[in-house]
Amino acid sequence: MIFIPLVVLAIILLILIFSLSTIVFVVKQQTVAIVERFGKYQFTANPGFHLKLPWGIDRIAARVQLRLLQTEMTVETKTADNVFVTMNIATQYRVNEQSIKDAYYKLMNPGGQIKAYIEDALRSAVPKLTLDDVFEKKDEIALEVQKTVAEEMQTYGYIIVKTLITKVEPDAEVKQSMNEINAAQRKQDASQMLANANKIQVVTAAEAEAEKDRLHGVGIAEQRKAIVDGLAQQITEIKKLGVALDEEQIMAILLTNQYLDTLNQFAAGGNSTIFLPSGAEGAESLRTQILSAIKAGK
C-alpha cells in the first residue's frame, strides 16, 4: 500500500522535472531565439534566461546569430574588351536587430541569396569596363556592388557591411600576353634611358672639350699679351735710359734675348734634340720672320 504512493510520487516528480526542462531556456550572447506557439511566431528572446509554455506549446524555432558573417564566392564574367576574368568576392553581412523576424521568415538561405545578387551586379558592371579599368577601379566596382546588394537585402532584414573584391584573375593566355607586353615596355624604357644617358655623357664630354679648348685659347692669348706687354715695357724703359737705338733695333735685341731664353727652357726641360736653323744667322732669321709677322698684323 505504501509502495504505490511512492511510485506515483516518483512519476509526478519526473513529470515536473521534464516540464521544468521544457519551460526554461537560455539564449547566449550575440544570439536571439525565435519562439513559436503552435507553429505561429510568438516572440523573439534576447540573450539571457527565459520561460515558455511546456509540452510543445511553445518551442524554439531557431536561434539567429547576430555576429558578423562572411560569405566568399568566385564569379566569372567578361570585360568590355572581351577578356574573361575570374573575380574573388568576400561579403560581410549581419542580421538587422530591428528586423530579426523578417531575417528568419522571409529568407531561407541568406548566403546563397547574397551570392546571387552579387553575381548579377558584377555581370552588369564589369562588361562596361575594359580589363585595365577593372584593375584600376576595383574598389569602385566593389562599392557599387555593395550598394546594389544592400538595397536588395535590406528588405529581408540583412545589412551588408562590406563587399571586397580580393582578386581579379584574367584568362591565362591574356595574363601571359600582358606580362610579355609589360616586359617589352620595360625593355623599351630601359633602352631609352640608356640612350639618354649616353647622349648626356657625349654632350657633357663635348662641352668639356669645348670649354677646355676655349680656356686653352684664352691662356695662349693671355700669354701672348703678357709677352707683348713685357716687350713694350722693356722698350719704354730702354728709351728712358737714353740709349740711341730706334724701336726696331730695340725689338731685335729683345727678340734675340727671348730666343736665347727659349733655348734655355728647352734645355732645362730635358729635351735632348731641338731642330733650329743652322748657322749664326738663325736668330736673325727668326727675328726677321717675327717682325714681318707683327708688321703684317698691324
Tab-separated table of C-alpha atoms in Angstrom:
chain	number	residue	atom	x	y	z
A	1	MET	CA	0.000	0.000	0.000
A	2	ILE	CA	2.864	2.388	0.790
A	3	PHE	CA	4.737	1.302	-2.341
A	4	ILE	CA	2.047	2.554	-4.737
A	5	PRO	CA	2.059	6.179	-3.472
A	6	LEU	CA	5.855	6.261	-3.748
A	7	VAL	CA	5.653	5.188	-7.366
A	8	VAL	CA	3.026	7.821	-8.104
A	9	LEU	CA	5.110	10.439	-6.328
A	10	ALA	CA	8.169	9.483	-8.347
A	11	ILE	CA	6.187	9.699	-11.571
A	12	ILE	CA	4.829	13.091	-10.621
A	13	LEU	CA	8.364	14.238	-9.747
A	14	LEU	CA	9.711	13.095	-13.108
A	15	ILE	CA	6.847	14.874	-14.855
A	16	LEU	CA	7.671	18.083	-13.004
A	17	ILE	CA	11.356	17.818	-13.832
A	18	PHE	CA	10.585	17.193	-17.502
A	19	SER	CA	8.103	20.032	-17.549
A	20	LEU	CA	10.665	22.340	-15.974
A	21	SER	CA	13.178	21.451	-18.690
A	22	THR	CA	10.634	22.440	-21.349
A	23	ILE	CA	9.753	25.687	-19.598
A	24	VAL	CA	13.224	27.126	-19.035
A	25	PHE	CA	15.674	28.061	-21.778
A	26	VAL	CA	18.784	30.227	-22.097
A	27	VAL	CA	19.889	32.364	-25.027
A	28	LYS	CA	23.622	33.011	-25.493
A	29	GLN	CA	25.254	36.367	-26.104
A	30	GLN	CA	25.106	37.715	-29.704
A	31	THR	CA	22.225	35.331	-30.376
A	32	VAL	CA	18.421	35.630	-30.330
A	33	ALA	CA	15.819	32.855	-30.223
A	34	ILE	CA	12.657	32.740	-32.334
A	35	VAL	CA	9.824	31.270	-30.215
A	36	GLU	CA	6.673	29.899	-31.900
A	37	ARG	CA	3.377	28.782	-30.329
A	38	PHE	CA	1.603	26.058	-32.236
A	39	GLY	CA	3.690	26.967	-35.300
A	40	LYS	CA	2.976	30.685	-35.164
A	41	TYR	CA	5.564	33.355	-34.299
A	42	GLN	CA	5.178	34.335	-30.636
A	43	PHE	CA	8.184	36.457	-29.622
A	44	THR	CA	11.935	36.974	-30.001
A	45	ALA	CA	14.047	36.099	-26.954
A	46	ASN	CA	17.155	38.181	-26.366
A	47	PRO	CA	20.320	36.846	-24.630
A	48	GLY	CA	19.651	35.629	-21.081
A	49	PHE	CA	17.248	33.419	-19.043
A	50	HIS	CA	13.660	32.911	-20.345
A	51	LEU	CA	10.440	30.923	-19.733
A	52	LYS	CA	7.990	29.423	-22.203
A	53	LEU	CA	4.954	27.165	-22.101
A	54	PRO	CA	5.807	23.445	-21.778
A	55	TRP	CA	4.803	20.303	-23.634
A	56	GLY	CA	5.493	21.717	-27.066
A	57	ILE	CA	3.013	24.538	-26.778
A	58	ASP	CA	5.895	26.963	-27.172
A	59	ARG	CA	9.000	25.886	-28.998
A	60	ILE	CA	12.263	27.461	-30.090
A	61	ALA	CA	12.026	27.561	-33.884
A	62	ALA	CA	15.540	28.865	-34.429
A	63	ARG	CA	18.488	30.630	-32.878
A	64	VAL	CA	19.645	33.510	-35.051
A	65	GLN	CA	23.266	34.734	-34.955
A	66	LEU	CA	23.759	38.483	-34.565
A	67	ARG	CA	27.515	38.294	-35.176
A	68	LEU	CA	29.158	39.423	-38.376
A	69	LEU	CA	29.092	36.712	-41.042
A	70	GLN	CA	31.106	36.372	-44.220
A	71	THR	CA	30.475	34.623	-47.483
A	72	GLU	CA	33.053	34.107	-50.215
A	73	MET	CA	32.438	33.386	-53.857
A	74	THR	CA	34.042	33.296	-57.303
A	75	VAL	CA	32.419	34.968	-60.298
A	76	GLU	CA	33.493	34.669	-63.931
A	77	THR	CA	32.490	37.472	-66.287
A	78	LYS	CA	33.651	39.318	-69.404
A	79	THR	CA	35.044	42.837	-69.783
A	80	ALA	CA	34.262	45.425	-72.473
A	81	ASP	CA	37.372	44.368	-74.449
A	82	ASN	CA	36.193	40.727	-74.499
A	83	VAL	CA	38.530	39.381	-71.831
A	84	PHE	CA	37.184	36.762	-69.447
A	85	VAL	CA	38.145	37.382	-65.830
A	86	THR	CA	37.612	35.460	-62.619
A	87	MET	CA	36.877	37.597	-59.570
A	88	ASN	CA	37.026	36.515	-55.937
A	89	ILE	CA	34.472	38.321	-53.765
A	90	ALA	CA	34.168	38.440	-49.975
A	91	THR	CA	30.996	39.918	-48.462
A	92	GLN	CA	30.453	40.625	-44.764
A	93	TYR	CA	26.876	40.871	-43.539
A	94	ARG	CA	24.770	40.596	-40.387
A	95	VAL	CA	21.157	40.432	-39.275
A	96	ASN	CA	19.432	43.752	-38.651
A	97	GLU	CA	18.426	43.633	-34.960
A	98	GLN	CA	15.318	45.649	-35.817
A	99	SER	CA	14.190	43.099	-38.434
A	100	ILE	CA	15.033	39.720	-36.890
A	101	LYS	CA	11.594	38.309	-37.685
A	102	ASP	CA	11.946	39.219	-41.374
A	103	ALA	CA	15.512	37.839	-41.481
A	104	TYR	CA	14.275	34.438	-40.291
A	105	TYR	CA	10.926	34.078	-42.037
A	106	LYS	CA	11.496	35.842	-45.349
A	107	LEU	CA	14.790	34.264	-46.381
A	108	MET	CA	15.717	30.589	-46.278
A	109	ASN	CA	19.356	30.862	-47.421
A	110	PRO	CA	20.796	34.372	-46.962
A	111	GLY	CA	24.304	33.398	-48.091
A	112	GLY	CA	23.037	31.934	-51.344
A	113	GLN	CA	20.775	34.911	-51.949
A	114	ILE	CA	23.642	37.357	-51.411
A	115	LYS	CA	25.793	35.400	-53.869
A	116	ALA	CA	23.041	35.563	-56.486
A	117	TYR	CA	22.675	39.320	-56.097
A	118	ILE	CA	26.460	39.849	-56.264
A	119	GLU	CA	26.777	37.754	-59.428
A	120	ASP	CA	24.002	39.754	-61.068
A	121	ALA	CA	25.514	43.100	-60.007
A	122	LEU	CA	29.026	42.159	-61.196
A	123	ARG	CA	27.809	40.873	-64.548
A	124	SER	CA	26.049	44.191	-65.028
A	125	ALA	CA	29.001	46.401	-64.008
A	126	VAL	CA	32.139	44.650	-65.314
A	127	PRO	CA	31.114	44.313	-69.025
A	128	LYS	CA	31.032	48.129	-69.184
A	129	LEU	CA	34.746	48.377	-68.334
A	130	THR	CA	37.972	47.304	-70.019
A	131	LEU	CA	40.383	44.937	-68.294
A	132	ASP	CA	42.680	47.807	-67.272
A	133	ASP	CA	39.705	49.702	-65.845
A	134	VAL	CA	38.652	46.656	-63.829
A	135	PHE	CA	42.066	46.560	-62.149
A	136	GLU	CA	42.164	50.317	-61.601
A	137	LYS	CA	38.554	50.680	-60.409
A	138	LYS	CA	38.319	47.504	-58.361
A	139	ASP	CA	37.306	49.362	-55.191
A	140	GLU	CA	34.716	51.437	-57.055
A	141	ILE	CA	33.165	48.273	-58.514
A	142	ALA	CA	33.034	46.685	-55.068
A	143	LEU	CA	31.327	49.770	-53.637
A	144	GLU	CA	28.750	49.804	-56.430
A	145	VAL	CA	28.034	46.095	-55.944
A	146	GLN	CA	27.757	46.582	-52.170
A	147	LYS	CA	25.245	49.386	-52.633
A	148	THR	CA	23.107	47.343	-55.036
A	149	VAL	CA	23.105	44.209	-52.866
A	150	ALA	CA	22.495	46.206	-49.661
A	151	GLU	CA	19.317	47.714	-51.099
A	152	GLU	CA	18.010	44.274	-52.028
A	153	MET	CA	18.939	42.534	-48.774
A	154	GLN	CA	17.536	45.324	-46.609
A	155	THR	CA	14.006	44.131	-47.366
A	156	TYR	CA	14.956	40.740	-45.910
A	157	GLY	CA	16.335	42.109	-42.656
A	158	TYR	CA	20.041	41.871	-43.507
A	159	ILE	CA	22.714	44.584	-43.507
A	160	ILE	CA	25.623	44.366	-45.974
A	161	VAL	CA	28.601	45.704	-44.031
A	162	LYS	CA	31.380	45.376	-46.602
A	163	THR	CA	31.977	43.886	-50.027
A	164	LEU	CA	35.567	43.310	-51.156
A	165	ILE	CA	36.995	42.195	-54.491
A	166	THR	CA	40.006	40.276	-53.226
A	167	LYS	CA	41.347	39.040	-56.557
A	168	VAL	CA	40.977	39.716	-60.284
A	169	GLU	CA	42.422	36.955	-62.431
A	170	PRO	CA	42.257	37.243	-66.257
A	171	ASP	CA	42.421	34.268	-68.610
A	172	ALA	CA	45.827	32.543	-68.569
A	173	GLU	CA	46.673	33.447	-72.188
A	174	VAL	CA	45.677	37.067	-71.631
A	175	LYS	CA	47.753	37.182	-68.458
A	176	GLN	CA	50.801	35.842	-70.317
A	177	SER	CA	50.308	38.399	-73.087
A	178	MET	CA	50.048	41.199	-70.528
A	179	ASN	CA	53.298	40.060	-68.910
A	180	GLU	CA	55.035	39.998	-72.289
A	181	ILE	CA	53.755	43.493	-73.113
A	182	ASN	CA	54.933	44.791	-69.741
A	183	ALA	CA	58.343	43.162	-70.219
A	184	ALA	CA	58.699	44.681	-73.692
A	185	GLN	CA	57.668	48.089	-72.373
A	186	ARG	CA	60.204	47.859	-69.566
A	187	LYS	CA	62.958	46.927	-72.052
A	188	GLN	CA	61.975	49.846	-74.261
A	189	ASP	CA	62.053	52.230	-71.294
A	190	ALA	CA	65.421	50.864	-70.227
A	191	SER	CA	66.832	51.300	-73.756
A	192	GLN	CA	65.510	54.850	-73.900
A	193	MET	CA	67.025	55.671	-70.521
A	194	LEU	CA	70.369	54.168	-71.592
A	195	ALA	CA	70.314	56.172	-74.835
A	196	ASN	CA	69.545	59.355	-72.907
A	197	ALA	CA	72.388	58.605	-70.503
A	198	ASN	CA	74.815	58.060	-73.396
A	199	LYS	CA	73.601	61.259	-75.035
A	200	ILE	CA	74.160	63.220	-71.835
A	201	GLN	CA	77.611	61.674	-71.496
A	202	VAL	CA	78.583	62.585	-75.093
A	203	VAL	CA	77.185	66.114	-74.815
A	204	THR	CA	78.915	66.638	-71.479
A	205	ALA	CA	82.228	65.400	-72.878
A	206	ALA	CA	81.865	67.655	-75.931
A	207	GLU	CA	81.046	70.641	-73.769
A	208	ALA	CA	84.009	69.863	-71.523
A	209	GLU	CA	86.322	69.579	-74.553
A	210	ALA	CA	84.999	72.846	-75.978
A	211	GLU	CA	85.483	74.573	-72.638
A	212	LYS	CA	88.978	73.107	-72.456
A	213	ASP	CA	89.847	74.454	-75.917
A	214	ARG	CA	88.347	77.827	-75.061
A	215	LEU	CA	90.333	78.096	-71.856
A	216	HIS	CA	93.464	76.937	-73.685
A	217	GLY	CA	92.956	79.666	-76.296
A	218	VAL	CA	92.332	82.237	-73.584
A	219	GLY	CA	95.538	81.107	-71.884
A	220	ILE	CA	97.574	81.426	-75.080
A	221	ALA	CA	96.068	84.835	-75.785
A	222	GLU	CA	96.840	85.980	-72.257
A	223	GLN	CA	100.348	84.602	-72.575
A	224	ARG	CA	100.957	86.431	-75.837
A	225	LYS	CA	99.500	89.630	-74.442
A	226	ALA	CA	101.794	89.346	-71.436
A	227	ILE	CA	104.783	88.880	-73.753
A	228	VAL	CA	103.825	91.877	-75.866
A	229	ASP	CA	103.163	93.993	-72.767
A	230	GLY	CA	106.542	92.928	-71.379
A	231	LEU	CA	108.340	93.851	-74.627
A	232	ALA	CA	106.574	97.205	-74.769
A	233	GLN	CA	107.531	97.938	-71.184
A	234	GLN	CA	111.158	96.995	-71.848
A	235	ILE	CA	111.285	99.268	-74.920
A	236	THR	CA	109.884	102.122	-72.847
A	237	GLU	CA	112.468	101.563	-70.114
A	238	ILE	CA	115.367	101.409	-72.614
A	239	LYS	CA	114.222	104.687	-74.168
A	240	LYS	CA	114.145	106.291	-70.732
A	241	LEU	CA	117.815	105.339	-70.321
A	242	GLY	CA	118.609	107.466	-73.315
A	243	VAL	CA	120.040	104.656	-75.438
A	244	ALA	CA	120.478	105.814	-79.032
A	245	LEU	CA	118.540	102.970	-80.653
A	246	ASP	CA	115.313	103.044	-82.591
A	247	GLU	CA	112.350	100.801	-81.781
A	248	GLU	CA	113.217	98.217	-84.434
A	249	GLN	CA	116.742	97.799	-83.110
A	250	ILE	CA	115.486	97.533	-79.529
A	251	MET	CA	112.897	94.941	-80.653
A	252	ALA	CA	115.650	92.960	-82.415
A	253	ILE	CA	117.670	92.840	-79.166
A	254	LEU	CA	114.649	91.826	-77.096
A	255	LEU	CA	113.568	89.116	-79.527
A	256	THR	CA	117.105	87.720	-79.635
A	257	ASN	CA	117.063	87.625	-75.851
A	258	GLN	CA	113.668	85.867	-75.916
A	259	TYR	CA	115.097	83.376	-78.414
A	260	LEU	CA	118.013	82.563	-76.115
A	261	ASP	CA	115.639	82.216	-73.117
A	262	THR	CA	113.578	79.760	-75.131
A	263	LEU	CA	116.661	77.659	-75.815
A	264	ASN	CA	117.437	77.610	-72.097
A	265	GLN	CA	113.864	76.445	-71.344
A	266	PHE	CA	114.144	73.613	-73.856
A	267	ALA	CA	117.446	72.538	-72.317
A	268	ALA	CA	116.061	72.766	-68.751
A	269	GLY	CA	113.031	70.665	-69.748
A	270	GLY	CA	115.211	67.644	-70.511
A	271	ASN	CA	114.827	67.869	-74.306
A	272	SER	CA	117.782	66.168	-75.953
A	273	THR	CA	117.121	67.147	-79.593
A	274	ILE	CA	115.995	70.565	-80.935
A	275	PHE	CA	115.744	71.436	-84.642
A	276	LEU	CA	116.834	75.052	-85.226
A	277	PRO	CA	118.100	76.996	-88.256
A	278	SER	CA	121.773	76.249	-88.765
A	279	GLY	CA	124.412	78.938	-88.600
A	280	ALA	CA	124.725	82.170	-86.676
A	281	GLU	CA	122.117	83.783	-88.831
A	282	GLY	CA	119.430	81.537	-87.314
A	283	ALA	CA	118.472	84.041	-84.649
A	284	GLU	CA	118.430	86.833	-87.204
A	285	SER	CA	116.235	84.774	-89.497
A	286	LEU	CA	113.728	84.121	-86.684
A	287	ARG	CA	113.798	87.794	-85.676
A	288	THR	CA	113.125	88.867	-89.246
A	289	GLN	CA	110.182	86.445	-89.532
A	290	ILE	CA	108.649	87.599	-86.216
A	291	LEU	CA	108.963	91.300	-87.142
A	292	SER	CA	107.431	90.597	-90.538
A	293	ALA	CA	104.512	88.825	-88.868
A	294	ILE	CA	103.993	91.724	-86.445
A	295	LYS	CA	104.016	94.277	-89.262
A	296	ALA	CA	101.613	92.190	-91.340
A	297	GLY	CA	99.194	92.044	-88.407
A	298	LYS	CA	99.054	95.832	-87.995
